[in-house]
Every structure is written in C-alpha cells, then in structure tokens.
PDB file of C-alpha atoms in Angstrom:
ATOM      1  CA  MET A   1     241.339  77.249 236.080  1.00 44.00           C
ATOM      2  CA  ALA A   2     239.448  80.474 237.126  1.00 51.00           C
ATOM      3  CA  VAL A   3     236.094  80.898 235.580  1.00 51.00           C
ATOM      4  CA  SER A   4     235.807  83.720 233.142  1.00 47.00           C
ATOM      5  CA  THR A   5     232.496  85.380 232.968  1.00 48.00           C
ATOM      6  CA  ARG A   6     233.821  88.214 230.569  1.00 69.00           C
ATOM      7  CA  LEU A   7     235.130  86.135 227.628  1.00 82.00           C
ATOM      8  CA  LEU A   8     232.751  84.000 225.267  1.00 88.00           C
ATOM      9  CA  GLY A   9     233.872  80.868 223.730  1.00 90.00           C
ATOM     10  CA  SER A  10     232.939  80.811 219.862  1.00 91.00           C
ATOM     11  CA  ASN A  11     232.380  77.484 218.201  1.00 94.00           C
ATOM     12  CA  GLY A  12     233.240  79.097 214.844  1.00 91.00           C
ATOM     13  CA  GLN A  13     236.526  77.344 214.334  1.00 89.00           C
ATOM     14  CA  TYR A  14     235.236  73.912 215.479  1.00 94.00           C
ATOM     15  CA  SER A  15     233.171  73.071 212.451  1.00 93.00           C
ATOM     16  CA  ARG A  16     235.201  69.855 211.810  1.00 95.00           C
ATOM     17  CA  TYR A  17     234.749  68.788 215.558  1.00 96.00           C
ATOM     18  CA  PRO A  18     231.685  67.467 217.263  1.00 97.00           C
ATOM     19  CA  LEU A  19     229.650  69.531 219.659  1.00 97.00           C
ATOM     20  CA  ALA A  20     230.753  67.585 222.870  1.00 97.00           C
ATOM     21  CA  PHE A  21     234.654  67.902 222.130  1.00 97.00           C
ATOM     22  CA  PHE A  22     233.813  71.730 221.727  1.00 97.00           C
ATOM     23  CA  LEU A  23     232.051  72.066 224.867  1.00 97.00           C
ATOM     24  CA  ASP A  24     234.478  69.973 226.829  1.00 96.00           C
ATOM     25  CA  GLU A  25     237.052  72.367 225.617  1.00 95.00           C
ATOM     26  CA  MET A  26     235.415  75.516 226.707  1.00 94.00           C
ATOM     27  CA  ARG A  27     234.794  73.996 230.030  1.00 93.00           C
ATOM     28  CA  ARG A  28     238.606  73.162 230.090  1.00 93.00           C
ATOM     29  CA  LEU A  29     239.420  76.764 229.420  1.00 91.00           C
ATOM     30  CA  GLY A  30     237.232  78.015 232.239  1.00 92.00           C
ATOM     31  CA  LEU A  31     234.427  79.628 230.148  1.00 92.00           C
ATOM     32  CA  ARG A  32     231.099  79.771 230.977  1.00 93.00           C
ATOM     33  CA  SER A  33     229.433  81.744 228.057  1.00 93.00           C
ATOM     34  CA  LEU A  34     229.360  81.286 224.484  1.00 94.00           C
ATOM     35  CA  ASP A  35     229.034  83.107 221.045  1.00 93.00           C
ATOM     36  CA  PHE A  36     227.303  80.099 219.293  1.00 96.00           C
ATOM     37  CA  VAL A  37     227.243  79.763 215.618  1.00 96.00           C
ATOM     38  CA  PRO A  38     224.339  77.565 214.544  1.00 97.00           C
ATOM     39  CA  GLN A  39     226.357  75.531 211.987  1.00 95.00           C
ATOM     40  CA  VAL A  40     226.446  71.971 211.292  1.00 94.00           C
ATOM     41  CA  PRO A  41     227.560  69.605 212.672  1.00 95.00           C
ATOM     42  CA  HIS A  42     226.570  71.255 215.909  1.00 97.00           C
ATOM     43  CA  PHE A  43     223.178  72.647 214.852  1.00 97.00           C
ATOM     44  CA  PHE A  44     221.262  73.284 211.662  1.00 96.00           C
ATOM     45  CA  CYS A  45     219.176  76.504 211.229  1.00 96.00           C
ATOM     46  CA  GLY A  46     217.368  77.285 207.690  1.00 94.00           C
ATOM     47  CA  TYR A  47     215.179  79.627 206.508  1.00 93.00           C
ATOM     48  CA  ARG A  48     212.059  77.536 207.171  1.00 93.00           C
ATOM     49  CA  ASP A  49     212.789  76.418 210.436  1.00 94.00           C
ATOM     50  CA  HIS A  50     215.274  75.206 212.699  1.00 96.00           C
ATOM     51  CA  ASP A  51     216.409  71.723 214.620  1.00 96.00           C
ATOM     52  CA  ASP A  52     214.988  71.237 217.681  1.00 97.00           C
ATOM     53  CA  PRO A  53     217.058  72.698 220.520  1.00 97.00           C
ATOM     54  CA  ALA A  54     216.237  70.622 223.233  1.00 98.00           C
ATOM     55  CA  GLY A  55     219.279  68.486 222.674  1.00 97.00           C
ATOM     56  CA  LEU A  56     221.718  71.387 222.662  1.00 98.00           C
ATOM     57  CA  LYS A  57     219.984  72.900 225.768  1.00 98.00           C
ATOM     58  CA  THR A  58     220.629  69.666 227.402  1.00 98.00           C
ATOM     59  CA  ALA A  59     224.332  69.595 226.310  1.00 98.00           C
ATOM     60  CA  LEU A  60     224.831  73.256 227.190  1.00 98.00           C
ATOM     61  CA  ALA A  61     223.326  72.441 230.783  1.00 97.00           C
ATOM     62  CA  ARG A  62     225.623  69.686 231.519  1.00 97.00           C
ATOM     63  CA  ALA A  63     228.705  71.593 230.411  1.00 96.00           C
ATOM     64  CA  GLY A  64     227.699  74.526 232.705  1.00 96.00           C
ATOM     65  CA  LEU A  65     227.609  76.860 229.404  1.00 97.00           C
ATOM     66  CA  ARG A  66     225.000  79.389 228.315  1.00 96.00           C
ATOM     67  CA  VAL A  67     224.548  80.986 224.711  1.00 96.00           C
ATOM     68  CA  ALA A  68     225.125  84.588 225.372  1.00 93.00           C
ATOM     69  CA  VAL A  69     225.236  85.701 221.675  1.00 93.00           C
ATOM     70  CA  LEU A  70     224.151  83.892 218.433  1.00 96.00           C
ATOM     71  CA  THR A  71     226.157  84.691 215.335  1.00 94.00           C
ATOM     72  CA  PRO A  72     224.531  82.970 212.376  1.00 96.00           C
ATOM     73  CA  PRO A  73     226.487  82.369 209.289  1.00 94.00           C
ATOM     74  CA  SER A  74     225.162  83.952 206.411  1.00 92.00           C
ATOM     75  CA  TYR A  75     225.420  81.161 203.915  1.00 90.00           C
ATOM     76  CA  ARG A  76     223.979  82.579 200.674  1.00 90.00           C
ATOM     77  CA  CYS A  77     221.752  85.007 202.308  1.00 95.00           C
ATOM     78  CA  SER A  78     222.521  88.864 202.629  1.00 97.00           C
ATOM     79  CA  ILE A  79     220.674  91.629 204.156  1.00 98.00           C
ATOM     80  CA  THR A  80     221.839  93.608 201.134  1.00 97.00           C
ATOM     81  CA  ALA A  81     219.487  91.242 198.888  1.00 97.00           C
ATOM     82  CA  PRO A  82     217.056  93.254 196.562  1.00 96.00           C
ATOM     83  CA  ALA A  83     213.395  92.427 196.665  1.00 96.00           C
ATOM     84  CA  GLY A  84     212.965  88.758 195.385  1.00 96.00           C
ATOM     85  CA  GLU A  85     213.839  85.249 196.520  1.00 96.00           C
ATOM     86  CA  GLN A  86     216.982  85.822 197.969  1.00 96.00           C
ATOM     87  CA  ARG A  87     215.637  88.393 200.495  1.00 97.00           C
ATOM     88  CA  ALA A  88     212.687  86.472 201.055  1.00 97.00           C
ATOM     89  CA  ALA A  89     215.350  83.577 202.080  1.00 97.00           C
ATOM     90  CA  THR A  90     217.407  85.942 203.981  1.00 97.00           C
ATOM     91  CA  LEU A  91     214.421  87.110 205.973  1.00 98.00           C
ATOM     92  CA  GLY A  92     213.026  83.637 206.500  1.00 98.00           C
ATOM     93  CA  TYR A  93     216.526  82.312 207.831  1.00 98.00           C
ATOM     94  CA  TYR A  94     217.297  85.564 210.189  1.00 98.00           C
ATOM     95  CA  LYS A  95     213.750  85.063 211.599  1.00 98.00           C
ATOM     96  CA  SER A  96     214.309  81.458 212.352  1.00 98.00           C
ATOM     97  CA  CYS A  97     217.699  82.290 213.882  1.00 98.00           C
ATOM     98  CA  ILE A  98     216.052  85.224 216.223  1.00 98.00           C
ATOM     99  CA  GLN A  99     213.421  82.484 217.389  1.00 98.00           C
ATOM    100  CA  LEU A 100     216.451  80.084 218.172  1.00 98.00           C
ATOM    101  CA  ALA A 101     218.177  82.799 220.088  1.00 98.00           C
ATOM    102  CA  ALA A 102     214.811  83.317 222.212  1.00 98.00           C
ATOM    103  CA  GLU A 103     214.422  79.522 222.661  1.00 98.00           C
ATOM    104  CA  LEU A 104     217.944  79.164 224.102  1.00 98.00           C
ATOM    105  CA  GLY A 105     217.542  82.392 226.467  1.00 97.00           C
ATOM    106  CA  CYS A 106     220.223  84.313 224.237  1.00 96.00           C
ATOM    107  CA  ASP A 107     219.230  88.102 223.754  1.00 94.00           C
ATOM    108  CA  ARG A 108     221.753  89.217 221.176  1.00 94.00           C
ATOM    109  CA  LEU A 109     222.252  88.107 217.710  1.00 96.00           C
ATOM    110  CA  VAL A 110     225.035  89.482 215.269  1.00 94.00           C
ATOM    111  CA  LEU A 111     224.598  89.811 211.515  1.00 95.00           C
ATOM    112  CA  ASP A 112     226.448  91.850 208.620  1.00 96.00           C
ATOM    113  CA  ALA A 113     226.356  92.496 205.157  1.00 97.00           C
ATOM    114  CA  ALA A 114     228.160  89.611 203.941  1.00 96.00           C
ATOM    115  CA  GLY A 115     227.165  88.224 200.413  1.00 95.00           C
ATOM    116  CA  ALA A 116     226.293  91.428 198.962  1.00 95.00           C
ATOM    117  CA  CYS A 117     226.449  91.797 195.203  1.00 95.00           C
ATOM    118  CA  TRP A 118     229.144  93.850 194.115  1.00 95.00           C
ATOM    119  CA  ASP A 119     227.607  94.689 190.797  1.00 95.00           C
ATOM    120  CA  LEU A 120     225.099  97.021 192.382  1.00 96.00           C
ATOM    121  CA  LYS A 121     225.762 100.473 193.574  1.00 97.00           C
ATOM    122  CA  VAL A 122     226.584 100.918 197.056  1.00 96.00           C
ATOM    123  CA  GLU A 123     223.620 103.236 197.525  1.00 97.00           C
ATOM    124  CA  GLN A 124     221.171 100.458 196.382  1.00 98.00           C
ATOM    125  CA  LEU A 125     222.913  97.951 198.782  1.00 98.00           C
ATOM    126  CA  ARG A 126     222.522 100.377 201.775  1.00 98.00           C
ATOM    127  CA  GLU A 127     219.038 100.911 200.888  1.00 98.00           C
ATOM    128  CA  HIS A 128     218.352  97.177 200.457  1.00 98.00           C
ATOM    129  CA  ALA A 129     220.098  96.428 203.918  1.00 98.00           C
ATOM    130  CA  ALA A 130     217.813  99.308 205.704  1.00 98.00           C
ATOM    131  CA  ASP A 131     214.788  97.885 204.494  1.00 98.00           C
ATOM    132  CA  THR A 132     215.499  94.098 205.431  1.00 98.00           C
ATOM    133  CA  LEU A 133     216.884  95.311 208.974  1.00 98.00           C
ATOM    134  CA  CYS A 134     213.548  97.276 209.522  1.00 98.00           C
ATOM    135  CA  ILE A 135     211.781  93.964 209.192  1.00 98.00           C
ATOM    136  CA  LEU A 136     214.188  92.008 211.304  1.00 98.00           C
ATOM    137  CA  CYS A 137     214.200  94.569 213.894  1.00 97.00           C
ATOM    138  CA  ASP A 138     210.386  94.214 214.216  1.00 98.00           C
ATOM    139  CA  ALA A 139     210.642  90.186 214.639  1.00 98.00           C
ATOM    140  CA  ALA A 140     213.710  90.568 216.852  1.00 98.00           C
ATOM    141  CA  GLU A 141     211.940  93.205 219.311  1.00 97.00           C
ATOM    142  CA  ALA A 142     208.968  90.962 219.417  1.00 98.00           C
ATOM    143  CA  ALA A 143     211.057  88.144 220.480  1.00 98.00           C
ATOM    144  CA  GLY A 144     213.084  90.093 222.935  1.00 97.00           C
ATOM    145  CA  VAL A 145     216.301  89.703 221.039  1.00 97.00           C
ATOM    146  CA  GLY A 146     218.834  92.682 220.143  1.00 95.00           C
ATOM    147  CA  LEU A 147     220.571  92.721 216.779  1.00 95.00           C
ATOM    148  CA  LEU A 148     223.960  93.708 216.474  1.00 94.00           C
ATOM    149  CA  LEU A 149     225.505  94.855 213.158  1.00 93.00           C
ATOM    150  CA  ALA A 150     228.919  93.883 212.563  1.00 92.00           C
ATOM    151  CA  PRO A 151     231.335  95.149 209.855  1.00 92.00           C
ATOM    152  CA  ALA A 152     231.962  92.937 207.086  1.00 93.00           C
ATOM    153  CA  MET A 153     235.358  92.478 205.286  1.00 92.00           C
ATOM    154  CA  GLY A 154     235.701  95.157 202.425  1.00 92.00           C
ATOM    155  CA  ALA A 155     238.053  95.502 199.349  1.00 90.00           C
ATOM    156  CA  GLU A 156     241.137  95.819 201.373  1.00 88.00           C
ATOM    157  CA  THR A 157     241.026  92.134 201.618  1.00 87.00           C
ATOM    158  CA  PRO A 158     240.094  90.978 198.074  1.00 87.00           C
ATOM    159  CA  LEU A 159     240.508  87.213 198.940  1.00 84.00           C
ATOM    160  CA  ILE A 160     238.251  87.145 201.703  1.00 88.00           C
ATOM    161  CA  ALA A 161     235.868  90.267 200.893  1.00 89.00           C
ATOM    162  CA  GLU A 162     232.333  89.825 201.859  1.00 93.00           C
ATOM    163  CA  ALA A 163     230.629  93.180 201.126  1.00 95.00           C
ATOM    164  CA  PRO A 164     231.441  96.724 199.614  1.00 96.00           C
ATOM    165  CA  VAL A 165     229.197  98.470 202.294  1.00 96.00           C
ATOM    166  CA  LEU A 166     228.863  98.337 206.128  1.00 96.00           C
ATOM    167  CA  ASN A 167     232.552  97.628 206.724  1.00 93.00           C
ATOM    168  CA  THR A 168     233.328 100.514 209.038  1.00 90.00           C
ATOM    169  CA  ALA A 169     232.485 102.372 212.200  1.00 87.00           C
ATOM    170  CA  ARG A 170     231.273 105.353 210.147  1.00 89.00           C
ATOM    171  CA  GLU A 171     228.933 103.281 208.043  1.00 93.00           C
ATOM    172  CA  LEU A 172     227.340 101.456 211.064  1.00 92.00           C
ATOM    173  CA  GLU A 173     226.857 104.589 212.832  1.00 90.00           C
ATOM    174  CA  ALA A 174     225.107 106.022 209.852  1.00 93.00           C
ATOM    175  CA  MET A 175     222.815 102.770 209.457  1.00 95.00           C
ATOM    176  CA  LEU A 176     222.007 103.075 213.316  1.00 93.00           C
ATOM    177  CA  HIS A 177     221.058 106.762 212.966  1.00 93.00           C
ATOM    178  CA  ARG A 178     219.042 106.135 209.787  1.00 95.00           C
ATOM    179  CA  LEU A 179     216.941 103.191 211.495  1.00 95.00           C
ATOM    180  CA  ARG A 180     216.941 104.595 214.956  1.00 94.00           C
ATOM    181  CA  ARG A 181     215.507 101.261 216.362  1.00 94.00           C
ATOM    182  CA  PRO A 182     216.350 100.964 220.199  1.00 91.00           C
ATOM    183  CA  GLY A 183     217.101  97.010 219.751  1.00 92.00           C
ATOM    184  CA  LEU A 184     219.763  97.638 217.289  1.00 94.00           C
ATOM    185  CA  GLY A 185     223.472  97.744 218.205  1.00 91.00           C
ATOM    186  CA  VAL A 186     226.799  97.161 216.463  1.00 89.00           C
ATOM    187  CA  CYS A 187     229.507  94.314 216.952  1.00 87.00           C
ATOM    188  CA  LEU A 188     233.020  95.781 216.954  1.00 80.00           C
ATOM    189  CA  ASP A 189     235.249  93.248 215.171  1.00 81.00           C
ATOM    190  CA  THR A 190     239.119  93.632 215.516  1.00 78.00           C
ATOM    191  CA  ASN A 191     239.988  91.456 212.225  1.00 81.00           C
ATOM    192  CA  VAL A 192     237.825  93.748 210.217  1.00 84.00           C
ATOM    193  CA  MET A 193     239.065  97.178 211.846  1.00 82.00           C
ATOM    194  CA  SER A 194     242.841  96.082 211.370  1.00 82.00           C
ATOM    195  CA  ALA A 195     242.133  94.991 207.736  1.00 83.00           C
ATOM    196  CA  CYS A 196     240.421  98.253 206.733  1.00 81.00           C
ATOM    197  CA  GLY A 197     242.739 100.374 208.935  1.00 83.00           C
ATOM    198  CA  ASP A 198     239.610 101.500 210.636  1.00 82.00           C
ATOM    199  CA  THR A 199     240.182 104.206 213.322  1.00 77.00           C
ATOM    200  CA  GLY A 200     236.781 105.315 214.233  1.00 70.00           C
ATOM    201  CA  TRP A 201     235.804 102.828 216.878  1.00 68.00           C
ATOM    202  CA  GLY A 202     236.489 105.345 219.636  1.00 61.00           C
ATOM    203  CA  THR A 203     233.941 106.289 222.563  1.00 49.00           C
ATOM    204  CA  GLY A 204     231.356 108.951 222.186  1.00 44.00           C
ATOM    205  CA  ARG A 205     230.029 107.924 218.637  1.00 49.00           C
ATOM    206  CA  GLY A 206     226.258 106.897 219.682  1.00 46.00           C
ATOM    207  CA  TRP A 207     227.112 103.496 221.436  1.00 45.00           C
ATOM    208  CA  CYS A 208     228.031 103.071 224.674  1.00 38.00           C
ATOM    209  CA  GLY A 209     231.123 101.191 226.309  1.00 34.00           C
ATOM    210  CA  CYS A 210     232.602  97.778 225.673  1.00 35.00           C
ATOM    211  CA  ALA A 211     230.822  94.613 226.666  1.00 37.00           C
ATOM    212  CA  THR A 212     232.288  91.318 226.033  1.00 39.00           C
ATOM    213  CA  ALA A 213     235.109  89.978 224.211  1.00 40.00           C
ATOM    214  CA  ILE A 214     234.982  86.965 222.054  1.00 42.00           C
ATOM    215  CA  THR A 215     237.833  84.386 221.895  1.00 40.00           C
ATOM    216  CA  THR A 216     238.132  81.972 218.948  1.00 41.00           C
ATOM    217  CA  ALA A 217     240.399  78.963 218.389  1.00 37.00           C
ATOM    218  CA  GLY A 218     243.785  80.224 217.982  1.00 37.00           C
ATOM    219  CA  GLY A 219     243.119  83.627 219.091  1.00 40.00           C
ATOM    220  CA  LEU A 220     241.833  85.116 215.797  1.00 44.00           C
ATOM    221  CA  GLY A 221     240.424  88.136 217.034  1.00 50.00           C
ATOM    222  CA  ALA A 222     238.162  89.733 219.571  1.00 53.00           C
ATOM    223  CA  LYS A 223     234.793  91.247 219.172  1.00 59.00           C
ATOM    224  CA  GLY A 224     233.023  93.903 221.505  1.00 58.00           C
ATOM    225  CA  TYR A 225     229.248  94.562 221.633  1.00 56.00           C
ATOM    226  CA  PHE A 226     227.891  98.199 221.767  1.00 52.00           C
ATOM    227  CA  PRO A 227     224.193  98.906 222.427  1.00 49.00           C
ATOM    228  CA  TRP A 228     223.265 102.351 220.753  1.00 47.00           C
ATOM    229  CA  SER A 229     222.557 105.028 223.257  1.00 42.00           C
ATOM    230  CA  GLY A 230     219.990 106.929 220.963  1.00 39.00           C
ATOM    231  CA  THR A 231     222.289 109.563 220.058  1.00 37.00           C
ATOM    232  CA  CYS A 232     225.027 109.923 217.126  1.00 34.00           C
ATOM    233  CA  ALA A 233     228.124 111.819 217.061  1.00 32.00           C
ATOM    234  CA  SER A 234     228.480 114.626 214.818  1.00 26.00           C
TER     235      SER A 234
END
C-alpha cells in the first residue's frame, strides 16, 4: 500500500487495544504520521508530569511513525474553568502535555472548551478561556509548540454536549482576534461542524488553507489545521 503523508492516524478510538496493535494497524494502512492522544493504556499525561516518553519514542521509531499532532483528552480539566483548583489543574495538565509534545518532536497541540460549566454565563466562560489560553500560549511558544483551538460539541447535541461556548468558526475567530497570539490557530472538526450546522469555515476568515486531515477508526470524521494569518475577516 502506498505511504500517505497527508493523512494522520489517530489512536483515539483504540483505547481498548494495546499500543503495539494500533501502531501495526497504522503501518498496515500505509500511514506515517499520527494525531496522538496521550491516553491510557497507550500513555499517561497528568497535571503534575507525564510518563517517560522513551518507550513510546522507541515504539514509534520501530513502526516508522511520528507524532505530528498531540490531542490530549480533557478529562475533568477545562480551559473555561474559573480561578481556583480546576484551573490550576488545567494549566498544569496542558503544560505537561505541551512539554510532552516538544519531547516527541511534535509542534502542534489541539485543545478545546470541553468540560465547561453550563451554569456560568457564556461571557464568563469566554473570559476564563482567554485568561487560560494566554498562559498556555506563553508555555507553548517557549517550547516551540503551536496551539490549535478546536470547536466543542454544543447544545445541538445534548447527549454528547461538551460546552456552550467556542463551538463555531465565528467564535473561534473572535478568540483568535482577541488574543492575537502567533502560535494560536484553529482546528476544523467536521463532526462538530455537521452537528451545529456551521457553514462559516470558508477561506479568507483569518486562517490560511487546509493542512492535514485525520482519519479515525471507522472513518468517524476529519479535522484540518489552520494557522492564523494575523488578520481577521470583517
């Protein structure tokens, strides 16, 4: 099978399989790059530190694979958390993930607003997210890692809703415009787009071009990465 450099394999749907099985599957499919989810049993990343990545790096090298994007699961963390213990844990967790990305030679990390408190006003959640992202952008820029803000499932999907904010292209663009950080971009997610009927992901919105698509087990959707060009559409 021909080797694909445009598609990324994701272990997100392989949480019930050992890492070796997942890597063998990706190699069999002809993939060479991964959107890696640091989840057990494959890898553990916590708010204080993460596992030693030496074993993971060895396994990746043997399989001829590299991590192009890191997508940490949010667990009980949330970038929308107010000041307090949850925000402290969130900052510690994502800083640990940023360091892991750097150690793996990966220059992109995806995060979203999942885990938001639905009892808080939307503007409060946006304020909290902006404060948290500013701190994380500092850490990411120092480590040479770009942050990609992905849309979260919203009220349109009540059974799997993740957050009442940062669900659409317009909201993500507004956050990029607000923060104006060169290392912060967006991650398109076709599942979320379809769920909320979002048609605002056209070109010329302040991000440039589509980069890489992600394939998941069962073909559950695709993602594309957009760095911010430094300008926003009116």
